[in-house]
Amino acid sequence: MEVVIASSPVDAGIGCWDLHSGAEQLRYRSCTSTPHGLACVGQRFLASSQLRDSSSSSGSILYWSWSKPQVEVKSFPAEPIHPLVSNSDGMYIIGGGSSGAIYFWEVASGRLLKRWHAHYRAVTCLFLSDDESLLVSGAEDGCIRVWSLFMVFDDIGMEMAKNPYEYSFSEHTLRVTDMVSGYGGCNAIIVSASEDRTCKVWSLSRGKLLRSIDFPSIIEAVALDPGEHVFYAGARDGKIYIASINAETTSSNSYGKHIIGTLSDNSKGVTCLAFSKDGILLVSGSEDGTIRVWDAKTHNIVRIYRLAKGPVNNVLVVRRPLYSNRQTSENSHSSFSRRHAPLLPPPLGKYVNSTDENVDSGAVSVPQTPSSDIMDAPYLSYHVLTKQISELQVFFIFLS
Amino acid sequence: MARSKPSSSKKQPKRGVDFKKIKRKIGRKLPPPKNATNTEIKSKAIILPEQSVASERAGLAVSKKGLTLKELLQQTSHHNAKVRRDALTGIRDLVLKYPAELTLHKLAIIEKLRERISDEDKVVRETLYQLLKLVIFPALKKDVPGSLISLMMAYIFNGMTHLATDIRLMAFKFFDLVVQHYPSSFFMYAEKVLQNYEDILRKNHIYLQDRSKLKNALVGLVRCLSLLPCNRRTVDPSYGKNTETQGSLHAYELEVPKEHTDFSSIIKRLEDILPILVNCFQDFIPLVHPMSSLDAQSFDCMLYLLRSIDLSVKFFLYGIDKHQTDFGVTKPTYNEKDMPVWGEIATPVFLRKFLEVFPLNQLHNTSGKDEDKFFILNIEITEIFLHSNEWIFTSAILMERFLEFIENLLSGKIRFNSRSGKALQEKHLTSLLPFIPRLVSLVANTWKSRLLQAFTMAFKDCKPESTLNLAFLSAIEEMLLPSKRQGILLLDASEPEILDHQITWIRELPVLLVRLGDTLSSLSKVILHLLLRLGQYAPMNSSLAWEYDIMQHTLGEFYSMCLDDGSILYGPFMKLPKDCQELSVCCLYYFSSLDSLLLRSLVYCCLCDNLEPSVLFRIIDVLHSAYKIGHLQLVDLISFFVTLVARWKVLPGRLYTHVENAKKISNRETFKAITGAVCSCLRQMGDDALIFQIVQRVILDEIPLNPPIDNLCGMLRLLVILDSRPTKLSEQSIIILSNSISEYLIDAASYIPENGDEVTDSNQISICQYYLVPCFFLFDRSDKLLNLVLDLMGSSIGEDNSSLACNHDTQHTLDLSSRIVAVVSILLYMHQDIKIRRRLSSCKGEITRILQKMRLQVYTP
């Protein structure tokens, strides 16, 4: 089931709607998320970093399981975390701190594997390239850096290298508001938006600026068309501009060079954008607390959801596992998963502990995957593997 | 046969005479028969005079002397030198006259001319050189196939190995000419050419007498070497360059690999040539010392030798750098054996020896002009030293000598004497300044402070319009901020002395910016960029960030200054081009707490008519963003916004009057846009109630100043947007507002279309709505306000009643009547609005009172 999840900086909870039927699902309570601070971890549960008043020094990240509206796990990292991402199979959570540091946690154990100083100012957005080998981070000072996750964990290599990062782009003059990447892993293009009223297109393979597009207003969110012909830029003036990447455009245009059209319904500023998996429906969140679903082909509004009075600052389109279907069809499995399903991983650690290398896996709780496709994920930590093996053994004993 | 002959002659008389025998002698020719025809043909050569061929030449291109190209080319190989020379000049005339001839026959011409490269006659060679330089190469610039060059090169190489010295040196000159026009040709023949240079320099003692020739050859060498790749330290940073505007980003790109040459052979040659250059230079040194003056020729030779050394050292360094980046890992640079390629194993030894000569002419106290020459030479050597510094261990003493020289140069103790000296000094300083950051980071502490001292002094003394500033700024950027490539700080800012210098530089920047004005916008842009980088990269809570914050006090002057008499002096900001303005606005974002004084000078700029609206909107954007991350006080921002709305000058002018008022219309539109932008910012700030309180307070401060109708309208809009129903306005503010609103309504009434059924200007209706709608919202939310306003309107008609006795003039009555008309039309207009009509019904008392007063007014006189 493809669902739209959305959260707001005011306490309105996390709204959840079926993208295709429009039916509202469970609303997850007490969430005041930061911009880009909502993530769905491996389709298993939701995580969101929380806005804190500036007086408190530590941040907070909350977990909700799909089935319960209450917060289940609370963790308190060392500093406020703004953006939050997770890799597709939900093994890791990466967060960007307000001091410019990036935190890298292992979900299953909650351990903070790595913390490194990435930017001079607060990190504003993070994303992983589609092959999950590169991490791209944008900061308040307009700097965008590309990190190779491989290099980040290679301490000796880091010391030897001239730069810890792969690229550092500093052409933006003000805060980076959003970034999105195309297909092709390390050969992809990325599109970044900034408060300096420009969007810039970069090449990850060549590490250079390909195009800079000036917009009539500040762009808060960008989304890339799956064919990479155009990208959509949600602006503070309430319009969603369509800018061309792959077409020849004439410079004479009412909006500016490379901008070929708009989606607009005279609302307040657009704050976030997301594409559905089929690449036709574009979901936008607005200052006025509504979420609009557009048909990108016809430029019409398909649906409007209402989240809160305050602004929406995160929308995601995620695939939610269907528990109910599984329960009816596969009885033996469902009983197994029901026993473990509510189990969420432990809270995230605060500091990097180098001494707990020999801690046994006994204390680690295992992420329960509704499907077993996590088995062929490329990067599994030792703890998870051993735990899974032992569980399988239990299962076989149970069967026999 | 020889024997039978006599026997036959003896026998014949004995026989009978049947036949008369004809005696014939052997070996004799028969006489021709009598009837034979004479077939012999006799002919004579006919020599025709010139005029007959001249007619044929009518269509052909001829030189001044009437010779065709073919003839001229033939004559170039004439044995007489004079004829050859004449032929060459003839070709020149011809080609100049008929350029088409050259393009048609270029192959033939070059094929013939190249033979003259090694001509024995000096004059002929010189003429050929001039011909090639001035006529043929410039004309063929566009289309020269490689084959043409290779045609030439064969003969040039021939000339280079010629026995005659003159021809040899001249051949280098020819090669120089070729390289000058077709730089790529150097790489094709690099190895061979360098070999030849090596040979000729090795035998330099032969040519020492003939320095001008040697100089020519060296010029060529310098030119060739400068084509080699090296790490270009560009003074001008690469930002601001335009991204290419290709239409399609995913399109297939045709890319030709640029690094085409294999440098390994060149490296080997250069390795050989470098010691020879050094030797050659050292040969000159004994010539220098005893002599009282250095003649121009040998000075030039020395200079070119030094340049060549410098260029080859640079090339080696480039190799090392490239080698390192290829592997992405820095190798410790001091361990020379780790880097097997690029031939730096042999070089340092003799280079070190060479550098020992360093301060040339230390003792000499000769004429000023000579001193300059030595000065230039010394600077050249210093440059080589600084280039090579990274891979040679120099002795401390030598290092001291160099450092002292650099210090003196910076502090201006060494100066040029000649008139053009100032420019020269600047030029040389620009070439040395890029090395300062690295040097400072490497040398010992005592020297560090001395160099920094000199550097800071020089920077402070530098005139704003000087070209040196660019070099200074890029050096400062390198020393202040983590470098782009390495990402680490060169200087440790925790040392108090270094920090002192850094602070001095930072303080100097806004001063420089203000002093520059709008004279050199490119330099201003560089400074602003440096400021922006500083704001972005200064570590949080460090003393640098603190210094950046302090800077806003001086930066206020850059925007505008309020003088004592209340007039405003606009700073350079207003006159700079738009990209500079945007940069400076972006700088504001990074002040950790924006000062209200700076905001004030900013608001003066915003209120100025000359500021482009787009920049104004950028300022609003940036300030709002700065507020969002907590760099700006809420109260400051709101008072900035309200001041902007309250004081922005909307040019008065009726919309429907003239075409020339078109500009004024757009001005009002701009104001609407500003109000809209401010409104959307206010709404996004969060807690509406709190913001409303602040906005209300600030607006009430502004209202007694009697702002023009447009500004008042803008302010009312701000209130309406934040207010809710029922109103949150306090009692006191309702009273103050009612006062100004009643006046405002009477002013606005003039825009109400006079007659409903008359076809009126749609523009006017929209304007009228624009003015009245915010009031209606307020009335809708507060009955009390409506009551008060109606009361005031009534009394405004009535109050004149009392003063009527003393003021009888017609002007006054006119005024009064128009006032009455206005009130009536307002009331009628309000009545049309359904919501307001409902409200009006509750204040029948007030309306009746107004009507009574009107009646009174109308009937009293």
mmCIF file of C-alpha atoms in Angstrom, chain A residues 2-283:
data_model
loop_
_atom_site.group_PDB
_atom_site.id
_atom_site.type_symbol
_atom_site.label_atom_id
_atom_site.label_comp_id
_atom_site.label_asym_id
_atom_site.label_seq_id
_atom_site.Cartn_x
_atom_site.Cartn_y
_atom_site.Cartn_z
ATOM 1 C CA GLU A 2 1.496 3.289 -1.058
ATOM 2 C CA VAL A 3 0.840 5.910 1.578
ATOM 3 C CA VAL A 4 1.550 9.607 1.964
ATOM 4 C CA ILE A 5 2.938 10.523 5.331
ATOM 5 C CA ALA A 6 3.252 14.126 6.399
ATOM 6 C CA SER A 7 4.301 15.974 9.487
ATOM 7 C CA SER A 8 4.317 19.527 10.714
ATOM 8 C CA PRO A 9 6.460 21.703 12.974
ATOM 9 C CA VAL A 10 3.409 22.369 15.114
ATOM 10 C CA ASP A 11 2.074 19.467 17.072
ATOM 11 C CA ALA A 12 -0.371 17.894 14.679
ATOM 12 C CA GLY A 13 1.030 14.409 14.592
ATOM 13 C CA ILE A 14 2.057 12.488 11.536
ATOM 14 C CA GLY A 15 -0.767 12.171 9.076
ATOM 15 C CA CYS A 16 -0.986 9.104 6.903
ATOM 16 C CA TRP A 17 -3.194 8.675 3.832
ATOM 17 C CA ASP A 18 -3.569 6.025 1.220
ATOM 18 C CA LEU A 19 -2.270 7.667 -1.928
ATOM 19 C CA HIS A 20 -4.661 5.953 -4.305
ATOM 20 C CA SER A 21 -7.887 5.696 -2.345
ATOM 21 C CA GLY A 22 -7.364 8.837 -0.308
ATOM 22 C CA ALA A 23 -8.492 7.202 2.930
ATOM 23 C CA GLU A 24 -6.828 8.525 6.040
ATOM 24 C CA GLN A 25 -4.967 5.950 8.080
ATOM 25 C CA LEU A 26 -3.772 6.131 11.633
ATOM 26 C CA ARG A 27 -2.516 9.467 12.845
ATOM 27 C CA TYR A 28 0.661 9.194 14.891
ATOM 28 C CA ARG A 29 0.605 11.574 17.789
ATOM 29 C CA SER A 30 2.892 14.179 19.307
ATOM 30 C CA CYS A 31 5.301 14.977 16.546
ATOM 31 C CA THR A 32 6.847 18.374 15.894
ATOM 32 C CA SER A 33 9.245 17.531 13.164
ATOM 33 C CA THR A 34 12.138 19.519 11.784
ATOM 34 C CA PRO A 35 12.316 20.183 8.033
ATOM 35 C CA HIS A 36 13.530 16.989 6.318
ATOM 36 C CA GLY A 37 13.285 15.330 9.714
ATOM 37 C CA LEU A 38 10.824 12.576 8.884
ATOM 38 C CA ALA A 39 11.973 9.171 7.722
ATOM 39 C CA CYS A 40 10.458 5.786 7.218
ATOM 40 C CA VAL A 41 13.025 3.266 8.352
ATOM 41 C CA GLY A 42 13.032 0.247 6.087
ATOM 42 C CA GLN A 43 9.215 0.295 5.795
ATOM 43 C CA ARG A 44 9.137 -0.976 9.383
ATOM 44 C CA PHE A 45 8.537 2.115 11.424
ATOM 45 C CA LEU A 46 8.576 5.886 11.306
ATOM 46 C CA ALA A 47 11.254 8.066 12.795
ATOM 47 C CA SER A 48 11.282 11.810 13.174
ATOM 48 C CA SER A 49 13.702 14.290 14.645
ATOM 49 C CA GLN A 50 11.981 16.826 16.827
ATOM 50 C CA LEU A 51 12.143 20.572 17.087
ATOM 51 C CA ARG A 52 13.360 21.568 20.509
ATOM 52 C CA ASP A 53 13.401 24.958 22.050
ATOM 53 C CA SER A 54 16.837 26.414 21.762
ATOM 54 C CA SER A 55 17.479 26.132 25.494
ATOM 55 C CA SER A 56 17.808 22.360 25.557
ATOM 56 C CA SER A 57 21.169 21.158 24.419
ATOM 57 C CA SER A 58 20.176 17.682 23.351
ATOM 58 C CA GLY A 59 17.935 16.780 20.479
ATOM 59 C CA SER A 60 15.339 14.097 20.286
ATOM 60 C CA ILE A 61 14.344 11.465 17.785
ATOM 61 C CA LEU A 62 11.087 9.563 18.143
ATOM 62 C CA TYR A 63 9.947 6.227 16.702
ATOM 63 C CA TRP A 64 6.408 5.134 15.879
ATOM 64 C CA SER A 65 5.488 1.664 14.757
ATOM 65 C CA TRP A 66 2.930 1.456 11.964
ATOM 66 C CA SER A 67 0.290 -0.026 14.190
ATOM 67 C CA LYS A 68 0.267 2.282 17.196
ATOM 68 C CA PRO A 69 -0.363 6.025 17.372
ATOM 69 C CA GLN A 70 1.787 6.547 20.461
ATOM 70 C CA VAL A 71 5.482 7.240 20.462
ATOM 71 C CA GLU A 72 7.247 4.002 21.188
ATOM 72 C CA VAL A 73 10.910 4.803 21.452
ATOM 73 C CA LYS A 74 12.524 8.081 22.370
ATOM 74 C CA SER A 75 16.194 8.785 21.899
ATOM 75 C CA PHE A 76 18.153 11.848 22.819
ATOM 76 C CA PRO A 77 21.203 12.529 20.699
ATOM 77 C CA ALA A 78 23.901 14.881 21.907
ATOM 78 C CA GLU A 79 22.638 17.852 19.914
ATOM 79 C CA PRO A 80 19.474 18.816 18.017
ATOM 80 C CA ILE A 81 19.213 16.796 14.844
ATOM 81 C CA HIS A 82 17.651 18.504 11.821
ATOM 82 C CA PRO A 83 17.500 16.255 8.791
ATOM 83 C CA LEU A 84 17.132 12.519 9.110
ATOM 84 C CA VAL A 85 17.509 9.809 6.482
ATOM 85 C CA SER A 86 17.630 6.081 6.512
ATOM 86 C CA ASN A 87 18.851 3.670 3.892
ATOM 87 C CA SER A 88 16.286 1.657 1.997
ATOM 88 C CA ASP A 89 16.520 -1.532 4.042
ATOM 89 C CA GLY A 90 16.517 0.376 7.293
ATOM 90 C CA MET A 91 19.875 -0.664 8.627
ATOM 91 C CA TYR A 92 21.150 2.792 9.320
ATOM 92 C CA ILE A 93 19.849 6.174 10.288
ATOM 93 C CA ILE A 94 21.860 9.235 9.397
ATOM 94 C CA GLY A 95 21.165 12.576 11.005
ATOM 95 C CA GLY A 96 22.587 16.066 10.558
ATOM 96 C CA GLY A 97 23.220 18.114 13.672
ATOM 97 C CA SER A 98 22.903 21.794 14.319
ATOM 98 C CA SER A 99 26.651 22.124 14.855
ATOM 99 C CA GLY A 100 27.328 20.805 11.378
ATOM 100 C CA ALA A 101 28.147 17.268 12.456
ATOM 101 C CA ILE A 102 26.680 14.190 10.805
ATOM 102 C CA TYR A 103 25.664 11.213 12.957
ATOM 103 C CA PHE A 104 25.576 7.667 11.719
ATOM 104 C CA TRP A 105 23.628 5.116 13.768
ATOM 105 C CA GLU A 106 23.076 1.444 13.376
ATOM 106 C CA VAL A 107 19.342 0.949 13.825
ATOM 107 C CA ALA A 108 19.318 -2.577 15.198
ATOM 108 C CA SER A 109 21.655 -1.887 18.068
ATOM 109 C CA GLY A 110 21.163 1.828 18.371
ATOM 110 C CA ARG A 111 24.887 2.312 18.401
ATOM 111 C CA LEU A 112 26.349 5.565 17.132
ATOM 112 C CA LEU A 113 28.862 4.194 14.676
ATOM 113 C CA LYS A 114 30.350 7.444 13.537
ATOM 114 C CA ARG A 115 30.083 11.138 14.108
ATOM 115 C CA TRP A 116 32.078 13.480 11.959
ATOM 116 C CA HIS A 117 32.358 17.164 11.460
ATOM 117 C CA ALA A 118 30.867 17.828 8.076
ATOM 118 C CA HIS A 119 29.965 21.503 7.844
ATOM 119 C CA TYR A 120 30.686 24.836 9.451
ATOM 120 C CA ARG A 121 27.012 25.522 10.028
ATOM 121 C CA ALA A 122 23.925 23.462 10.765
ATOM 122 C CA VAL A 123 23.127 20.678 8.321
ATOM 123 C CA THR A 124 19.818 21.355 6.591
ATOM 124 C CA CYS A 125 19.288 18.387 4.315
ATOM 125 C CA LEU A 126 20.693 14.960 3.663
ATOM 126 C CA PHE A 127 20.106 12.248 1.138
ATOM 127 C CA LEU A 128 21.659 9.040 -0.055
ATOM 128 C CA SER A 129 22.342 8.395 -3.706
ATOM 129 C CA ASP A 130 20.248 5.634 -5.173
ATOM 130 C CA ASP A 131 22.992 3.036 -4.820
ATOM 131 C CA GLU A 132 23.489 4.177 -1.213
ATOM 132 C CA SER A 133 27.214 4.584 -1.554
ATOM 133 C CA LEU A 134 27.252 8.372 -1.453
ATOM 134 C CA LEU A 135 25.809 10.697 1.128
ATOM 135 C CA VAL A 136 25.077 14.268 0.091
ATOM 136 C CA SER A 137 24.631 16.923 2.723
ATOM 137 C CA GLY A 138 23.608 20.545 2.449
ATOM 138 C CA ALA A 139 24.160 23.166 5.108
ATOM 139 C CA GLU A 140 23.001 26.520 6.299
ATOM 140 C CA ASP A 141 26.073 28.195 4.822
ATOM 141 C CA GLY A 142 25.095 27.106 1.334
ATOM 142 C CA CYS A 143 27.746 24.436 1.129
ATOM 143 C CA ILE A 144 26.960 21.049 -0.362
ATOM 144 C CA ARG A 145 29.270 18.135 0.311
ATOM 145 C CA VAL A 146 29.363 14.693 -1.143
ATOM 146 C CA TRP A 147 30.645 11.917 1.114
ATOM 147 C CA SER A 148 31.553 8.428 0.203
ATOM 148 C CA LEU A 149 30.251 6.182 2.980
ATOM 149 C CA PHE A 150 33.082 3.858 2.222
ATOM 150 C CA MET A 151 35.647 6.563 2.907
ATOM 151 C CA VAL A 152 33.862 7.844 5.989
ATOM 152 C CA PHE A 153 34.548 4.597 7.799
ATOM 153 C CA ASP A 154 38.061 4.275 6.523
ATOM 154 C CA ASP A 155 39.950 6.129 9.232
ATOM 155 C CA ILE A 156 43.373 5.638 7.712
ATOM 156 C CA GLY A 157 42.182 6.587 4.273
ATOM 157 C CA MET A 158 40.593 9.735 5.683
ATOM 158 C CA GLU A 159 43.848 10.773 7.217
ATOM 159 C CA MET A 160 45.740 10.178 4.020
ATOM 160 C CA ALA A 161 43.296 11.920 1.765
ATOM 161 C CA LYS A 162 43.416 15.618 1.128
ATOM 162 C CA ASN A 163 39.716 16.035 1.802
ATOM 163 C CA PRO A 164 37.446 13.803 3.781
ATOM 164 C CA TYR A 165 34.702 14.525 1.269
ATOM 165 C CA GLU A 166 34.493 13.700 -2.389
ATOM 166 C CA TYR A 167 33.275 17.106 -3.482
ATOM 167 C CA SER A 168 32.436 20.346 -1.838
ATOM 168 C CA PHE A 169 30.242 22.712 -3.771
ATOM 169 C CA SER A 170 30.111 26.226 -2.426
ATOM 170 C CA GLU A 171 28.371 28.117 -5.195
ATOM 171 C CA HIS A 172 25.179 28.684 -3.223
ATOM 172 C CA THR A 173 25.374 31.864 -1.199
ATOM 173 C CA LEU A 174 22.598 31.130 1.284
ATOM 174 C CA ARG A 175 21.066 28.159 3.088
ATOM 175 C CA VAL A 176 20.453 25.026 1.061
ATOM 176 C CA THR A 177 16.764 24.221 1.387
ATOM 177 C CA ASP A 178 16.399 20.951 -0.465
ATOM 178 C CA MET A 179 18.258 18.534 -2.672
ATOM 179 C CA VAL A 180 17.291 15.630 -4.836
ATOM 180 C CA SER A 181 19.287 13.168 -6.865
ATOM 181 C CA GLY A 182 18.654 11.480 -10.163
ATOM 182 C CA TYR A 183 19.329 7.906 -11.091
ATOM 183 C CA GLY A 184 22.693 6.404 -11.716
ATOM 184 C CA GLY A 185 24.453 6.240 -8.354
ATOM 185 C CA CYS A 186 27.733 8.035 -8.554
ATOM 186 C CA ASN A 187 27.044 9.214 -12.105
ATOM 187 C CA ALA A 188 23.780 10.870 -11.246
ATOM 188 C CA ILE A 189 22.909 14.525 -11.322
ATOM 189 C CA ILE A 190 21.752 16.284 -8.214
ATOM 190 C CA VAL A 191 19.481 19.305 -8.030
ATOM 191 C CA SER A 192 19.807 21.618 -5.086
ATOM 192 C CA ALA A 193 17.635 24.545 -4.052
ATOM 193 C CA SER A 194 18.740 27.421 -1.908
ATOM 194 C CA GLU A 195 17.414 30.556 -0.303
ATOM 195 C CA ASP A 196 19.458 32.564 -2.776
ATOM 196 C CA ARG A 197 16.556 31.994 -5.200
ATOM 197 C CA THR A 198 18.440 29.620 -7.406
ATOM 198 C CA CYS A 199 18.372 25.937 -8.125
ATOM 199 C CA LYS A 200 21.587 24.379 -9.278
ATOM 200 C CA VAL A 201 22.148 21.167 -11.145
ATOM 201 C CA TRP A 202 25.393 19.328 -10.394
ATOM 202 C CA SER A 203 27.078 16.360 -11.882
ATOM 203 C CA LEU A 204 28.273 13.815 -9.342
ATOM 204 C CA SER A 205 30.595 12.136 -11.774
ATOM 205 C CA ARG A 206 32.415 15.269 -12.826
ATOM 206 C CA GLY A 207 31.924 17.190 -9.629
ATOM 207 C CA LYS A 208 30.927 20.401 -11.269
ATOM 208 C CA LEU A 209 28.060 22.758 -11.706
ATOM 209 C CA LEU A 210 26.070 22.047 -14.814
ATOM 210 C CA ARG A 211 23.380 24.668 -14.620
ATOM 211 C CA SER A 212 22.090 27.375 -12.378
ATOM 212 C CA ILE A 213 18.496 28.495 -12.695
ATOM 213 C CA ASP A 214 17.151 31.704 -11.188
ATOM 214 C CA PHE A 215 13.635 31.617 -9.851
ATOM 215 C CA PRO A 216 11.292 34.492 -9.035
ATOM 216 C CA SER A 217 10.982 33.336 -5.433
ATOM 217 C CA ILE A 218 12.809 31.236 -2.863
ATOM 218 C CA ILE A 219 12.581 27.556 -3.653
ATOM 219 C CA GLU A 220 11.822 25.421 -0.608
ATOM 220 C CA ALA A 221 11.556 22.001 -2.175
ATOM 221 C CA VAL A 222 12.570 20.181 -5.326
ATOM 222 C CA ALA A 223 11.403 16.935 -6.872
ATOM 223 C CA LEU A 224 12.837 15.273 -9.922
ATOM 224 C CA ASP A 225 10.715 13.821 -12.670
ATOM 225 C CA PRO A 226 11.549 10.095 -12.972
ATOM 226 C CA GLY A 227 12.556 10.554 -16.592
ATOM 227 C CA GLU A 228 14.825 13.428 -15.564
ATOM 228 C CA HIS A 229 13.363 15.659 -18.216
ATOM 229 C CA VAL A 230 12.233 18.325 -15.797
ATOM 230 C CA PHE A 231 12.323 19.050 -12.124
ATOM 231 C CA TYR A 232 9.611 20.581 -9.964
ATOM 232 C CA ALA A 233 10.511 23.404 -7.621
ATOM 233 C CA GLY A 234 8.101 24.376 -4.883
ATOM 234 C CA ALA A 235 8.441 28.064 -4.148
ATOM 235 C CA ARG A 236 7.589 30.274 -1.235
ATOM 236 C CA ASP A 237 5.140 32.201 -3.399
ATOM 237 C CA GLY A 238 2.909 29.133 -3.564
ATOM 238 C CA LYS A 239 3.741 28.050 -7.083
ATOM 239 C CA ILE A 240 5.445 24.875 -8.181
ATOM 240 C CA TYR A 241 7.744 25.816 -11.020
ATOM 241 C CA ILE A 242 8.677 23.318 -13.685
ATOM 242 C CA ALA A 243 12.249 23.708 -14.879
ATOM 243 C CA SER A 244 13.661 21.810 -17.774
ATOM 244 C CA ILE A 245 16.779 19.720 -17.533
ATOM 245 C CA ASN A 246 16.829 17.952 -20.789
ATOM 246 C CA ALA A 247 15.031 20.147 -23.252
ATOM 247 C CA GLU A 248 16.209 23.041 -25.294
ATOM 248 C CA THR A 249 14.429 26.100 -24.043
ATOM 249 C CA THR A 250 14.218 29.548 -25.410
ATOM 250 C CA SER A 251 15.210 32.273 -23.045
ATOM 251 C CA SER A 252 12.118 34.334 -23.645
ATOM 252 C CA ASN A 253 9.763 33.234 -20.932
ATOM 253 C CA SER A 254 7.595 34.971 -18.414
ATOM 254 C CA TYR A 255 9.333 33.310 -15.453
ATOM 255 C CA GLY A 256 12.920 33.112 -16.556
ATOM 256 C CA LYS A 257 15.362 30.950 -18.367
ATOM 257 C CA HIS A 258 14.783 27.184 -18.328
ATOM 258 C CA ILE A 259 11.471 27.516 -16.482
ATOM 259 C CA ILE A 260 8.777 26.062 -18.674
ATOM 260 C CA GLY A 261 5.658 26.291 -16.573
ATOM 261 C CA THR A 262 4.015 26.200 -13.186
ATOM 262 C CA LEU A 263 1.540 24.247 -11.128
ATOM 263 C CA SER A 264 -0.380 26.654 -9.002
ATOM 264 C CA ASP A 265 -3.618 27.065 -7.149
ATOM 265 C CA ASN A 266 -2.958 30.322 -5.309
ATOM 266 C CA SER A 267 -2.100 28.748 -2.021
ATOM 267 C CA LYS A 268 0.553 29.716 0.499
ATOM 268 C CA GLY A 269 4.168 28.712 0.102
ATOM 269 C CA VAL A 270 5.072 25.184 -0.900
ATOM 270 C CA THR A 271 7.354 23.598 1.685
ATOM 271 C CA CYS A 272 7.922 20.047 0.530
ATOM 272 C CA LEU A 273 7.485 17.843 -2.502
ATOM 273 C CA ALA A 274 7.534 14.131 -3.133
ATOM 274 C CA PHE A 275 6.918 11.904 -6.119
ATOM 275 C CA SER A 276 4.952 8.707 -5.996
ATOM 276 C CA LYS A 277 6.696 5.569 -7.145
ATOM 277 C CA ASP A 278 4.883 5.540 -10.468
ATOM 278 C CA GLY A 279 6.199 9.001 -11.215
ATOM 279 C CA ILE A 280 2.836 10.472 -12.072
ATOM 280 C CA LEU A 281 1.513 11.786 -8.797
ATOM 281 C CA LEU A 282 3.345 14.674 -7.226
ATOM 282 C CA VAL A 283 2.627 15.366 -3.568
#
